[in-house]
Amino acid sequence: MSEAETKLYQPAEDVKKTAYVAGMEAYQALVAEAEADYEGYWGRLAKELVSWKQPFTQVLDSSNAPFFKWFADGKLNASYNCLDRNVEAGKGDKTAIIFEADGGEVTKVTYSELLERTCRLANALRAQGVKKGDRVVIYIAMGIDGVVAMQACARIGATHSVVFGGFSAQSLRDRIEDTGAKLVITADYQVRGGKQLPLKGIVDEALTLGGCEAVTKVLVVKRTGAQVNMTEGRDVWMDDALAGQEATCEPEWVEAEHPLFLLYTSGSTGKPKGVQHSTGGYLLHAMLTTKWTFDLKDDDVFWCTADIGWVTGHTYITYGPLALGGTEIVFEGVPTYPDAGRFWKMIQDHKVTVFYTAPTAIRSLIKAAESNEAVHPKSYDLSSLRILGSVGEPINPAAWEWYHQHVGGSRCPIVDTFWQTETGGHMITPLPGATPLVPGSCTLPFPGIQAAVVDETGKEVPWGQGGILVVKKPWPSMIRTIWGDPERFKKSYYPEDFKGQLYLAGDGAIRDAKTGYFTITGRIDDVLNVSGHRMGTMEIESALVGCTELVAEAAVVGRPDDTTGEAICAFVVLKRPRPTGDEAKAIAKQLRDWVGKEIGPIAKPKDIRFGDNLPKTRSGKIMRRLLRSVAKGEAVTQDTSTLENPAILDQLGQAY
Ligand code: ATP
Ligand code: MG
């Protein structure tokens, strides 16, 4: 470990003083409680946090493992838990959502208003023939309408599947077909970064591609009012569908295992999987992690910058913060419009106290801030912040330090939350008032989560040794199955190699030899073997980004090599314009020497390729399988329609 990684940051006294989980003793006590009586622990929390229409009598049913059931005979409704319950508790006039549109207009909705809007849409969906168990695809931009659409589905027991508004017609079609959705909720257009982008037009195209015959209705929200085609008998303007609908709607009380939603993984590693989540167990963990990881209090202003098209937007926008009666920001736009100070300005304007974003956003904002003072966080008043969070990819120590110092004013703890679409909520994460922090480490499992690092046979490896990240016991918000493909579920997550006993996360990890802290080393298929030395790609990426003078972003993959077995290939975005020719050669040499010094000569990349940017999925994750093809010099055959910036593939063709 480099020096930066061994530096410990103790929890700030003021955060610790009032935290739900205050100090490591409190954390350890919860861990011990779960260890002593696993079901008792989760049962206690499920009773304390979730409102049940019919209480459960059994916590965990493992009779058909790995298809675990939680709280199976309990009945509840997720939308009741998020909305009615808060109104009944006297929070009707409290602001639930502060929405900021791309252009800066701000709209606030209270819990009462959100409940009314949800009920109207729930009634409208019922009027369109949507029943419990039907699937509804939501293809819409960030906004109150999206949250209302999800809540309305939950209210009537329809299973929603949100498809991120940046996906192509083909990707949308694939998802609609796979879910067998009956109805699609969309908008005419979306506005991002000052541009109007079609939504309804893409739905039309998707539906003509075939395979979506189950769709009988498309509800269209008017966002910009620009021209769209409406197909008679199928397409209905949202306003017309809502007209005359009552503002109250009896919730459909569903079994705890009822599928609340299907969500497709981002597809960084292969064909996206339709992850099926439950209602009861999912909601419990959404609430519990929002409460403990973000220490969410009644007067906090919470901002999760994720899109509702990703699981982060489900758990930490639509369900967790609302079920706790919090106030949250929903943002339509992008971090760089009208300039790269947008996030900092919004934190200042809305006095955000808890801020949760992704390393990819932080890295790009660092790059912008370093070349333009005006968009540097120091040009804004960020003193309202008390807790910062990170999710989606490993955050390298250099970006962590910048986030801590410049955004958090060196006073806010950073919760580096490791989790997945499949896990429903945080799995390994610091708790802000308890866990001493180490930049680049997601620290310790959330209380009750039994994470471990094992070898290929499933045996736990000693601390200090890298291996495969697994979870030893089922947990309430875990994936229930892959929609329509239970065999793939078993093979992917409970493989025979581990006798079907361990949940395989698909990521590699290493625990610190002294503290037992976890560091994610990258996807397991990203482990490199160079002349017999095994190395995580993440370590090399971190070293490259640690060269803060030069490097803004880096991705590392392996390619076959005759002499070393595998060769390291690095893709680098510099803080200065992309170099070519002799300049590129000189910088490549400088970077090799740097990595050699940081990690060791064995880790020096053989090829270095420079781009203005890296190929990313729409959720901002680096497309590693694509980079592997580029590194090998193969033609790229993967679907690049989900790429944010296909043009840069050409630049990356040249290796130095
Ligand atoms: P697919 O499964 O289709 O390849 P994906 O894994 O990118 O897509 P998600 O479920 O959105 O889809 O992402 C989960 C993954 O993101 C984790 O398995 C891990 O690789 C990475 N990740 C998320 N948070 C962190 C974190 N805090 N530290 C390190 N890695 C993280
Ligand atoms: Mg994954």
PDB file of C-alpha atoms and ligand atoms in Angstrom, residues 265-269 273 391-394 416-422 507 520 523 621, ligand 1:
ATOM      1  CA  THR A 265     -27.186  -4.129 -14.519  1.00  0.00           C
ATOM      2  CA  SER A 266     -25.050  -1.605 -16.299  1.00  0.00           C
ATOM      3  CA  GLY A 267     -23.471  -4.217 -18.567  1.00  0.00           C
ATOM      4  CA  SER A 268     -19.823  -3.362 -17.917  1.00  0.00           C
ATOM      5  CA  THR A 269     -18.988  -7.058 -18.102  1.00  0.00           C
ATOM      6  CA  LYS A 273     -29.018  -9.060 -16.235  1.00  0.00           C
ATOM      7  CA  VAL A 391     -20.310   4.952  -5.286  1.00  0.00           C
ATOM      8  CA  GLY A 392     -19.992   3.100  -8.558  1.00  0.00           C
ATOM      9  CA  GLU A 393     -16.313   2.474  -8.940  1.00  0.00           C
ATOM     10  CA  PRO A 394     -13.329   2.361  -6.649  1.00  0.00           C
ATOM     11  CA  ASP A 416     -17.013   5.001   0.077  1.00  0.00           C
ATOM     12  CA  THR A 417     -19.941   2.646  -0.409  1.00  0.00           C
ATOM     13  CA  PHE A 418     -19.343  -0.651  -2.138  1.00  0.00           C
ATOM     14  CA  TRP A 419     -22.472  -2.344  -3.439  1.00  0.00           C
ATOM     15  CA  GLN A 420     -24.150  -3.552  -6.617  1.00  0.00           C
ATOM     16  CA  THR A 421     -27.448  -3.567  -8.447  1.00  0.00           C
ATOM     17  CA  GLU A 422     -27.777  -7.091  -7.126  1.00  0.00           C
ATOM     18  CA  ASP A 507     -15.199  -8.282  -7.660  1.00  0.00           C
ATOM     19  CA  ILE A 520     -11.871  -3.537  -3.953  1.00  0.00           C
ATOM     20  CA  ARG A 523     -13.629  -7.149 -11.314  1.00  0.00           C
ATOM     21  CA  LYS A 621     -18.423   3.387 -15.883  1.00  0.00           C
TER      22      LYS A 621
HETATM   23  P1  ATP B   1     -22.563  -5.581 -14.997  1.00  0.00           P
HETATM   24  O1  ATP B   1     -22.825  -6.397 -13.769  1.00  0.00           O
HETATM   25  O2  ATP B   1     -23.627  -5.679 -16.014  1.00  0.00           O
HETATM   26  O3  ATP B   1     -21.176  -5.782 -15.539  1.00  0.00           O
HETATM   27  P2  ATP B   1     -22.009  -3.327 -13.246  1.00  0.00           P
HETATM   28  O4  ATP B   1     -21.413  -4.348 -12.341  1.00  0.00           O
HETATM   29  O5  ATP B   1     -21.151  -2.172 -13.655  1.00  0.00           O
HETATM   30  O6  ATP B   1     -22.607  -4.027 -14.555  1.00  0.00           O
HETATM   31  P3  ATP B   1     -23.605  -2.160 -11.138  1.00  0.00           P
HETATM   32  O7  ATP B   1     -24.382  -3.140 -10.375  1.00  0.00           O
HETATM   33  O8  ATP B   1     -24.197  -0.821 -11.352  1.00  0.00           O
HETATM   34  O9  ATP B   1     -23.322  -2.726 -12.571  1.00  0.00           O
HETATM   35  O10 ATP B   1     -22.212  -1.895 -10.434  1.00  0.00           O
HETATM   36  C1  ATP B   1     -21.715  -2.660  -9.372  1.00  0.00           C
HETATM   37  C2  ATP B   1     -20.202  -2.728  -9.472  1.00  0.00           C
HETATM   38  O11 ATP B   1     -19.630  -1.415  -9.386  1.00  0.00           O
HETATM   39  C3  ATP B   1     -19.530  -3.497  -8.368  1.00  0.00           C
HETATM   40  O12 ATP B   1     -19.556  -4.876  -8.602  1.00  0.00           O
HETATM   41  C4  ATP B   1     -18.124  -2.904  -8.385  1.00  0.00           C
HETATM   42  O13 ATP B   1     -17.351  -3.467  -9.418  1.00  0.00           O
HETATM   43  C5  ATP B   1     -18.373  -1.457  -8.712  1.00  0.00           C
HETATM   44  N1  ATP B   1     -18.466  -0.623  -7.491  1.00  0.00           N
HETATM   45  C6  ATP B   1     -19.562  -0.007  -7.012  1.00  0.00           C
HETATM   46  N2  ATP B   1     -19.271   0.728  -5.922  1.00  0.00           N
HETATM   47  C7  ATP B   1     -17.967   0.569  -5.683  1.00  0.00           C
HETATM   48  C8  ATP B   1     -17.055   1.073  -4.682  1.00  0.00           C
HETATM   49  N3  ATP B   1     -17.445   1.901  -3.723  1.00  0.00           N
HETATM   50  N4  ATP B   1     -15.771   0.664  -4.751  1.00  0.00           N
HETATM   51  C9  ATP B   1     -15.365  -0.170  -5.724  1.00  0.00           C
HETATM   52  N5  ATP B   1     -16.156  -0.658  -6.691  1.00  0.00           N
HETATM   53  C10 ATP B   1     -17.441  -0.300  -6.682  1.00  0.00           C
END
